[in-house]
Amino acid sequence: MSSSRLVTLIPGDGIGPEITDAVTAILKAAGAPFTWDVQLGGVAAMDKYGEPMPQATIDSIRKNGLALKGPLATPIGTGFRSVNVALRAEFGLYANVRPARTLVPGRFENVDIILLRENLEGFYVGLEHYVRVGDDPHGMAIAQGINTKEGARRIIKYAFELAVKQGRKKVTVVHKANILKMLTGIFLETAREVAKDYEGRVAWDDRIVDAAAMLLVQDPTKFDVIVTTNMFGDILSDLIAGLVGGLGLAPGGNIGKDAAIFEAVHGSAPDIAGKGIANPTAMLLAGAMMLDHIGDQATGDRVRNAVLATLKSGVKTGDLGGKATTKEYADAVIAALK
Ligand code: NAD
C-alpha cells in the first residue's frame, strides 16, 4: 500500500455529512491511503466564520493539494459568488473530469464516457453587463467569453493524455465553430495542432455541440472521451449523468497543476437531508477518482467493483428505486469489498 496522503475533507451541507460518513467508512474498509484533514465550507462555515469558504479551508487545500468535497449550499441573498467557481479560480483547476458509466441497468447498458470540460474560460469568466435601452436599464445584456490557445491546449492535451493512459480509443472535440467561429474556432484549431502529437496512438474527431447532444441521447456508445469548452461541458456533463442513472451516481474531479478537488456532481439535497436515505455513491466514486489520481488505481477499481456488485445485488437507495438507507447501502458496499 502507498504511504498515507493527507487530504482536505469538506463534509458540506444538507446530506453532505451523512454521505461523508458513509464514504469515509467505505474508503477506510477498502484500505484507501487517506488521512482526513476535516474543514468547513458552505453554510456550515457561514455559521462559524461568516463566510462560505474560510481561509483555513483554502490554506488546507493549498497545503494538501488534494480535497474531497461534499455538496455546498449556496447561501441565498448574501451576494457571495459560487464557492465552486471561486475554488476553481483560486487553484487554477482547469480540467473538470466527469466520467459516466452504466452502473444500473437503465436506458442504456454500455455507456462508458469521460467528459472533460474546460473549467476556467469561455462565458464563465463573468464579463457581462447591462445596457440601458430607453427607460429600461436592463434593456440589453452583453456577455463576453474568453478562450485562449493556452487554455484550450492544456485541456485538450489532458484529454489525449488521459486517453493514452486509460487505453481509450477516441477523443471527440465538441465545439460550435460554425457559429462562434473565433471563440470556439480557436478550440478546434488548437485540437488539430495537439492531435498531431498523438497520431497513430489515439483517434479523434470533432462534432458541433447540438449534433453531439442529439447523438449522445441516441447512441452514447459512439463516444469515448469528450473534450469541450466550459459552458458546453457544463450542459453535456449533466446530460451524460442522466444517461447512466442520474445525479446520485455522478462524480467529478476538478484538476489543476498544484491541486485537485473531487466531489459529487449533485447538490446538498435539502429535501432529504437528515433522513439517512441519501445515496453516497457519487461522492464515493469521486473518492475512487482521487485514488486513480494518486496512482492507486487498484484500490479505486476495488471500490468501483464493490459498488457495481452491491447495485447488482439489488441493494439500492431510494433515488434508484430501492429501500436501503445510506448506512445499509454503505454496509453492503463494505461487505462487497471483502
Ligand atoms: P440537488 O442536487 O441538491 O438536488 C436535486 C434533486 O436530486 C433533489 O430531489 C435531491 O433529493 C436529489 N438528490 C441529489 N443528490 C442526491 C443523493 N446523493 N441521493 C439521493 N437523492 C439526491 O440540487 P438543488 O436542490 O438544485 O440544490 C440544492 C443546494 O445545493 C443549493 O444550495 C445549490 O446551490 C447546491 N448545489 C451545490 C453543488 C455543489 O456543491 N457541487 C452542486 C449543485 C447544487
PDB file of C-alpha atoms in Angstrom, residues 22-213:
ATOM      1  CA  ALA A  22     -20.629   6.555   4.557  1.00  0.00           C
ATOM      2  CA  VAL A  23     -17.851   7.389   2.077  1.00  0.00           C
ATOM      3  CA  THR A  24     -15.057   7.631   4.662  1.00  0.00           C
ATOM      4  CA  ALA A  25     -16.160   4.316   6.223  1.00  0.00           C
ATOM      5  CA  ILE A  26     -16.088   2.565   2.816  1.00  0.00           C
ATOM      6  CA  LEU A  27     -12.747   4.101   1.783  1.00  0.00           C
ATOM      7  CA  LYS A  28     -11.246   3.054   5.113  1.00  0.00           C
ATOM      8  CA  ALA A  29     -12.518  -0.510   4.653  1.00  0.00           C
ATOM      9  CA  ALA A  30     -11.043  -0.527   1.131  1.00  0.00           C
ATOM     10  CA  GLY A  31      -7.644   0.429   2.556  1.00  0.00           C
ATOM     11  CA  ALA A  32      -7.518   3.804   0.788  1.00  0.00           C
ATOM     12  CA  PRO A  33      -4.329   5.581   1.891  1.00  0.00           C
ATOM     13  CA  PHE A  34      -6.016   8.798   3.021  1.00  0.00           C
ATOM     14  CA  THR A  35      -5.829  10.698   6.311  1.00  0.00           C
ATOM     15  CA  TRP A  36      -8.572  13.309   6.558  1.00  0.00           C
ATOM     16  CA  ASP A  37      -7.992  16.954   7.397  1.00  0.00           C
ATOM     17  CA  VAL A  38     -11.623  17.969   8.073  1.00  0.00           C
ATOM     18  CA  GLN A  39     -12.505  21.580   7.165  1.00  0.00           C
ATOM     19  CA  LEU A  40     -15.677  23.630   6.898  1.00  0.00           C
ATOM     20  CA  GLY A  41     -17.305  25.059   3.771  1.00  0.00           C
ATOM     21  CA  GLY A  42     -20.718  26.314   2.678  1.00  0.00           C
ATOM     22  CA  VAL A  43     -23.486  27.172   5.150  1.00  0.00           C
ATOM     23  CA  ALA A  44     -21.681  25.214   7.874  1.00  0.00           C
ATOM     24  CA  ALA A  45     -18.763  27.660   7.501  1.00  0.00           C
ATOM     25  CA  MET A  46     -21.067  30.706   7.283  1.00  0.00           C
ATOM     26  CA  ASP A  47     -22.423  29.862  10.720  1.00  0.00           C
ATOM     27  CA  LYS A  48     -18.957  29.660  12.290  1.00  0.00           C
ATOM     28  CA  TYR A  49     -16.777  32.079  10.266  1.00  0.00           C
ATOM     29  CA  GLY A  50     -19.301  34.299   8.465  1.00  0.00           C
ATOM     30  CA  GLU A  51     -18.037  33.237   5.040  1.00  0.00           C
ATOM     31  CA  PRO A  52     -18.735  30.148   2.901  1.00  0.00           C
ATOM     32  CA  MET A  53     -15.092  29.342   2.103  1.00  0.00           C
ATOM     33  CA  PRO A  54     -12.916  30.287   5.098  1.00  0.00           C
ATOM     34  CA  GLN A  55      -9.206  30.979   4.733  1.00  0.00           C
ATOM     35  CA  ALA A  56      -8.409  27.952   6.929  1.00  0.00           C
ATOM     36  CA  THR A  57     -10.091  25.656   4.372  1.00  0.00           C
ATOM     37  CA  ILE A  58      -8.286  27.304   1.444  1.00  0.00           C
ATOM     38  CA  ASP A  59      -4.956  27.038   3.303  1.00  0.00           C
ATOM     39  CA  SER A  60      -5.604  23.357   3.974  1.00  0.00           C
ATOM     40  CA  ILE A  61      -6.299  22.612   0.292  1.00  0.00           C
ATOM     41  CA  ARG A  62      -3.190  24.555  -0.707  1.00  0.00           C
ATOM     42  CA  LYS A  63      -1.057  22.586   1.750  1.00  0.00           C
ATOM     43  CA  ASN A  64      -2.508  19.151   0.937  1.00  0.00           C
ATOM     44  CA  GLY A  65      -3.056  19.634  -2.812  1.00  0.00           C
ATOM     45  CA  LEU A  66      -5.983  17.205  -2.601  1.00  0.00           C
ATOM     46  CA  ALA A  67      -9.556  17.625  -1.396  1.00  0.00           C
ATOM     47  CA  LEU A  68     -12.767  15.611  -1.253  1.00  0.00           C
ATOM     48  CA  LYS A  69     -15.711  17.942  -1.071  1.00  0.00           C
ATOM     49  CA  GLY A  70     -19.333  17.350  -0.080  1.00  0.00           C
ATOM     50  CA  PRO A  71     -22.060  19.489  -1.619  1.00  0.00           C
ATOM     51  CA  LEU A  72     -22.110  23.119  -0.534  1.00  0.00           C
ATOM     52  CA  ALA A  73     -25.400  25.012  -0.369  1.00  0.00           C
ATOM     53  CA  THR A  74     -25.033  28.439  -1.917  1.00  0.00           C
ATOM     54  CA  PRO A  75     -26.255  30.888   0.755  1.00  0.00           C
ATOM     55  CA  ILE A  76     -29.117  32.788  -0.833  1.00  0.00           C
ATOM     56  CA  GLY A  77     -29.233  36.572  -0.701  1.00  0.00           C
ATOM     57  CA  THR A  78     -25.742  37.148   0.703  1.00  0.00           C
ATOM     58  CA  GLY A  79     -24.151  38.193  -2.567  1.00  0.00           C
ATOM     59  CA  PHE A  80     -21.473  35.503  -2.348  1.00  0.00           C
ATOM     60  CA  ARG A  81     -20.334  34.178  -5.687  1.00  0.00           C
ATOM     61  CA  SER A  82     -20.497  30.424  -6.154  1.00  0.00           C
ATOM     62  CA  VAL A  83     -17.969  28.786  -3.847  1.00  0.00           C
ATOM     63  CA  ASN A  84     -17.305  26.160  -6.502  1.00  0.00           C
ATOM     64  CA  VAL A  85     -16.451  28.733  -9.176  1.00  0.00           C
ATOM     65  CA  ALA A  86     -14.283  30.604  -6.641  1.00  0.00           C
ATOM     66  CA  LEU A  87     -12.338  27.435  -5.754  1.00  0.00           C
ATOM     67  CA  ARG A  88     -11.679  26.650  -9.431  1.00  0.00           C
ATOM     68  CA  ALA A  89     -10.247  30.124  -9.936  1.00  0.00           C
ATOM     69  CA  GLU A  90      -8.267  30.136  -6.660  1.00  0.00           C
ATOM     70  CA  PHE A  91      -6.448  26.899  -7.505  1.00  0.00           C
ATOM     71  CA  GLY A  92      -6.402  27.137 -11.315  1.00  0.00           C
ATOM     72  CA  LEU A  93      -8.420  23.913 -11.606  1.00  0.00           C
ATOM     73  CA  TYR A  94      -8.568  23.952 -15.404  1.00  0.00           C
ATOM     74  CA  ALA A  95      -9.839  20.421 -16.041  1.00  0.00           C
ATOM     75  CA  ASN A  96     -13.267  19.260 -14.951  1.00  0.00           C
ATOM     76  CA  VAL A  97     -13.363  15.489 -15.344  1.00  0.00           C
ATOM     77  CA  ARG A  98     -16.772  13.797 -15.411  1.00  0.00           C
ATOM     78  CA  PRO A  99     -16.949  10.069 -16.053  1.00  0.00           C
ATOM     79  CA  ALA A 100     -20.314   8.455 -16.862  1.00  0.00           C
ATOM     80  CA  ARG A 101     -20.522   4.697 -16.818  1.00  0.00           C
ATOM     81  CA  THR A 102     -23.578   2.438 -16.708  1.00  0.00           C
ATOM     82  CA  LEU A 103     -23.849   1.037 -13.171  1.00  0.00           C
ATOM     83  CA  VAL A 104     -27.515   0.114 -13.013  1.00  0.00           C
ATOM     84  CA  PRO A 105     -29.475  -1.239 -15.968  1.00  0.00           C
ATOM     85  CA  GLY A 106     -31.353   1.703 -17.384  1.00  0.00           C
ATOM     86  CA  ARG A 107     -31.990   3.354 -20.674  1.00  0.00           C
ATOM     87  CA  PHE A 108     -28.565   2.284 -21.934  1.00  0.00           C
ATOM     88  CA  GLU A 109     -26.483  -0.744 -20.986  1.00  0.00           C
ATOM     89  CA  ASN A 110     -22.964   0.116 -22.113  1.00  0.00           C
ATOM     90  CA  VAL A 111     -22.256   3.770 -21.546  1.00  0.00           C
ATOM     91  CA  ASP A 112     -18.630   4.490 -20.665  1.00  0.00           C
ATOM     92  CA  ILE A 113     -17.775   8.110 -21.371  1.00  0.00           C
ATOM     93  CA  ILE A 114     -15.302  10.521 -19.814  1.00  0.00           C
ATOM     94  CA  LEU A 115     -16.150  14.141 -20.413  1.00  0.00           C
ATOM     95  CA  LEU A 116     -13.509  16.818 -19.940  1.00  0.00           C
ATOM     96  CA  ARG A 117     -14.770  20.329 -19.520  1.00  0.00           C
ATOM     97  CA  GLU A 118     -12.520  23.375 -19.708  1.00  0.00           C
ATOM     98  CA  ASN A 119     -13.137  24.869 -16.279  1.00  0.00           C
ATOM     99  CA  LEU A 120     -11.790  28.443 -16.242  1.00  0.00           C
ATOM    100  CA  GLU A 121     -12.582  30.206 -19.520  1.00  0.00           C
ATOM    101  CA  GLY A 122     -15.424  30.739 -22.019  1.00  0.00           C
ATOM    102  CA  PHE A 123     -18.548  32.566 -20.884  1.00  0.00           C
ATOM    103  CA  TYR A 124     -17.782  31.690 -17.263  1.00  0.00           C
ATOM    104  CA  VAL A 125     -15.228  34.490 -16.917  1.00  0.00           C
ATOM    105  CA  GLY A 126     -18.216  36.630 -15.904  1.00  0.00           C
ATOM    106  CA  LEU A 127     -17.612  39.596 -18.207  1.00  0.00           C
ATOM    107  CA  GLU A 128     -21.152  40.806 -18.655  1.00  0.00           C
ATOM    108  CA  HIS A 129     -23.118  43.989 -18.295  1.00  0.00           C
ATOM    109  CA  TYR A 130     -26.499  45.577 -18.927  1.00  0.00           C
ATOM    110  CA  VAL A 131     -27.086  48.410 -21.369  1.00  0.00           C
ATOM    111  CA  ARG A 132     -29.916  50.880 -20.964  1.00  0.00           C
ATOM    112  CA  VAL A 133     -32.466  50.914 -23.765  1.00  0.00           C
ATOM    113  CA  GLY A 134     -34.848  53.864 -23.449  1.00  0.00           C
ATOM    114  CA  ASP A 135     -36.173  53.847 -19.873  1.00  0.00           C
ATOM    115  CA  ASP A 136     -35.175  50.277 -19.188  1.00  0.00           C
ATOM    116  CA  PRO A 137     -31.733  49.942 -17.533  1.00  0.00           C
ATOM    117  CA  HIS A 138     -31.865  46.213 -18.320  1.00  0.00           C
ATOM    118  CA  GLY A 139     -32.957  46.695 -21.922  1.00  0.00           C
ATOM    119  CA  MET A 140     -29.952  44.801 -23.245  1.00  0.00           C
ATOM    120  CA  ALA A 141     -27.434  42.351 -21.781  1.00  0.00           C
ATOM    121  CA  ILE A 142     -23.973  41.766 -23.182  1.00  0.00           C
ATOM    122  CA  ALA A 143     -21.647  38.914 -22.228  1.00  0.00           C
ATOM    123  CA  GLN A 144     -18.141  38.297 -23.434  1.00  0.00           C
ATOM    124  CA  GLY A 145     -16.450  34.920 -23.483  1.00  0.00           C
ATOM    125  CA  ILE A 146     -12.707  34.388 -23.414  1.00  0.00           C
ATOM    126  CA  ASN A 147     -10.953  31.303 -24.747  1.00  0.00           C
ATOM    127  CA  THR A 148      -7.200  31.225 -25.084  1.00  0.00           C
ATOM    128  CA  LYS A 149      -4.976  28.920 -27.093  1.00  0.00           C
ATOM    129  CA  GLU A 150      -3.073  28.110 -23.950  1.00  0.00           C
ATOM    130  CA  GLY A 151      -6.276  27.259 -22.076  1.00  0.00           C
ATOM    131  CA  ALA A 152      -7.519  25.114 -24.961  1.00  0.00           C
ATOM    132  CA  ARG A 153      -4.163  23.380 -25.346  1.00  0.00           C
ATOM    133  CA  ARG A 154      -3.848  22.292 -21.729  1.00  0.00           C
ATOM    134  CA  ILE A 155      -7.359  20.769 -21.515  1.00  0.00           C
ATOM    135  CA  ILE A 156      -7.112  19.107 -24.948  1.00  0.00           C
ATOM    136  CA  LYS A 157      -3.684  17.734 -24.097  1.00  0.00           C
ATOM    137  CA  TYR A 158      -5.131  16.494 -20.788  1.00  0.00           C
ATOM    138  CA  ALA A 159      -7.842  14.662 -22.763  1.00  0.00           C
ATOM    139  CA  PHE A 160      -5.371  12.977 -25.114  1.00  0.00           C
ATOM    140  CA  GLU A 161      -3.024  12.048 -22.263  1.00  0.00           C
ATOM    141  CA  LEU A 162      -5.928  10.549 -20.310  1.00  0.00           C
ATOM    142  CA  ALA A 163      -6.989   8.596 -23.420  1.00  0.00           C
ATOM    143  CA  VAL A 164      -3.471   7.162 -23.764  1.00  0.00           C
ATOM    144  CA  LYS A 165      -3.174   6.359 -20.059  1.00  0.00           C
ATOM    145  CA  GLN A 166      -6.545   4.643 -19.856  1.00  0.00           C
ATOM    146  CA  GLY A 167      -6.281   2.867 -23.220  1.00  0.00           C
ATOM    147  CA  ARG A 168      -9.210   4.798 -24.655  1.00  0.00           C
ATOM    148  CA  LYS A 169      -9.854   4.644 -28.385  1.00  0.00           C
ATOM    149  CA  LYS A 170     -11.104   8.086 -29.369  1.00  0.00           C
ATOM    150  CA  VAL A 171     -11.232  11.723 -28.337  1.00  0.00           C
ATOM    151  CA  THR A 172     -14.173  13.781 -29.604  1.00  0.00           C
ATOM    152  CA  VAL A 173     -13.719  17.550 -29.609  1.00  0.00           C
ATOM    153  CA  VAL A 174     -17.073  19.323 -29.170  1.00  0.00           C
ATOM    154  CA  HIS A 175     -17.442  22.954 -30.308  1.00  0.00           C
ATOM    155  CA  LYS A 176     -19.649  25.397 -32.188  1.00  0.00           C
ATOM    156  CA  ALA A 177     -17.030  26.662 -34.607  1.00  0.00           C
ATOM    157  CA  ASN A 178     -19.599  27.088 -37.392  1.00  0.00           C
ATOM    158  CA  ILE A 179     -21.225  29.995 -35.495  1.00  0.00           C
ATOM    159  CA  LEU A 180     -18.820  31.096 -32.748  1.00  0.00           C
ATOM    160  CA  LYS A 181     -16.079  30.971 -35.341  1.00  0.00           C
ATOM    161  CA  MET A 182     -13.426  32.593 -33.184  1.00  0.00           C
ATOM    162  CA  LEU A 183     -14.477  31.821 -29.598  1.00  0.00           C
ATOM    163  CA  THR A 184     -14.842  28.107 -30.191  1.00  0.00           C
ATOM    164  CA  GLY A 185     -12.957  28.012 -33.507  1.00  0.00           C
ATOM    165  CA  ILE A 186      -9.768  28.566 -31.507  1.00  0.00           C
ATOM    166  CA  PHE A 187     -10.607  25.398 -29.537  1.00  0.00           C
ATOM    167  CA  LEU A 188     -10.988  23.294 -32.701  1.00  0.00           C
ATOM    168  CA  GLU A 189      -7.898  24.851 -34.279  1.00  0.00           C
ATOM    169  CA  THR A 190      -5.861  24.024 -31.169  1.00  0.00           C
ATOM    170  CA  ALA A 191      -7.249  20.473 -31.138  1.00  0.00           C
ATOM    171  CA  ARG A 192      -5.960  19.944 -34.684  1.00  0.00           C
ATOM    172  CA  GLU A 193      -2.494  21.019 -33.539  1.00  0.00           C
ATOM    173  CA  VAL A 194      -2.464  18.900 -30.372  1.00  0.00           C
ATOM    174  CA  ALA A 195      -3.857  15.818 -32.155  1.00  0.00           C
ATOM    175  CA  LYS A 196      -0.780  15.707 -34.407  1.00  0.00           C
ATOM    176  CA  ASP A 197       1.298  14.653 -31.381  1.00  0.00           C
ATOM    177  CA  TYR A 198      -0.960  11.634 -30.818  1.00  0.00           C
ATOM    178  CA  GLU A 199      -1.240  10.397 -34.395  1.00  0.00           C
ATOM    179  CA  GLY A 200      -1.336   6.612 -34.529  1.00  0.00           C
ATOM    180  CA  ARG A 201      -1.971   6.408 -30.783  1.00  0.00           C
ATOM    181  CA  VAL A 202      -5.432   7.918 -30.252  1.00  0.00           C
ATOM    182  CA  ALA A 203      -8.078   8.545 -32.907  1.00  0.00           C
ATOM    183  CA  TRP A 204     -10.015  11.781 -32.770  1.00  0.00           C
ATOM    184  CA  ASP A 205     -12.944  13.520 -34.401  1.00  0.00           C
ATOM    185  CA  ASP A 206     -14.929  16.684 -33.814  1.00  0.00           C
ATOM    186  CA  ARG A 207     -18.633  17.412 -33.523  1.00  0.00           C
ATOM    187  CA  ILE A 208     -20.778  20.500 -33.298  1.00  0.00           C
ATOM    188  CA  VAL A 209     -22.374  20.681 -29.847  1.00  0.00           C
ATOM    189  CA  ASP A 210     -26.008  20.440 -30.963  1.00  0.00           C
ATOM    190  CA  ALA A 211     -25.318  17.376 -33.103  1.00  0.00           C
ATOM    191  CA  ALA A 212     -23.267  15.872 -30.273  1.00  0.00           C
ATOM    192  CA  ALA A 213     -26.203  16.332 -27.859  1.00  0.00           C
TER     193      ALA A 213
END
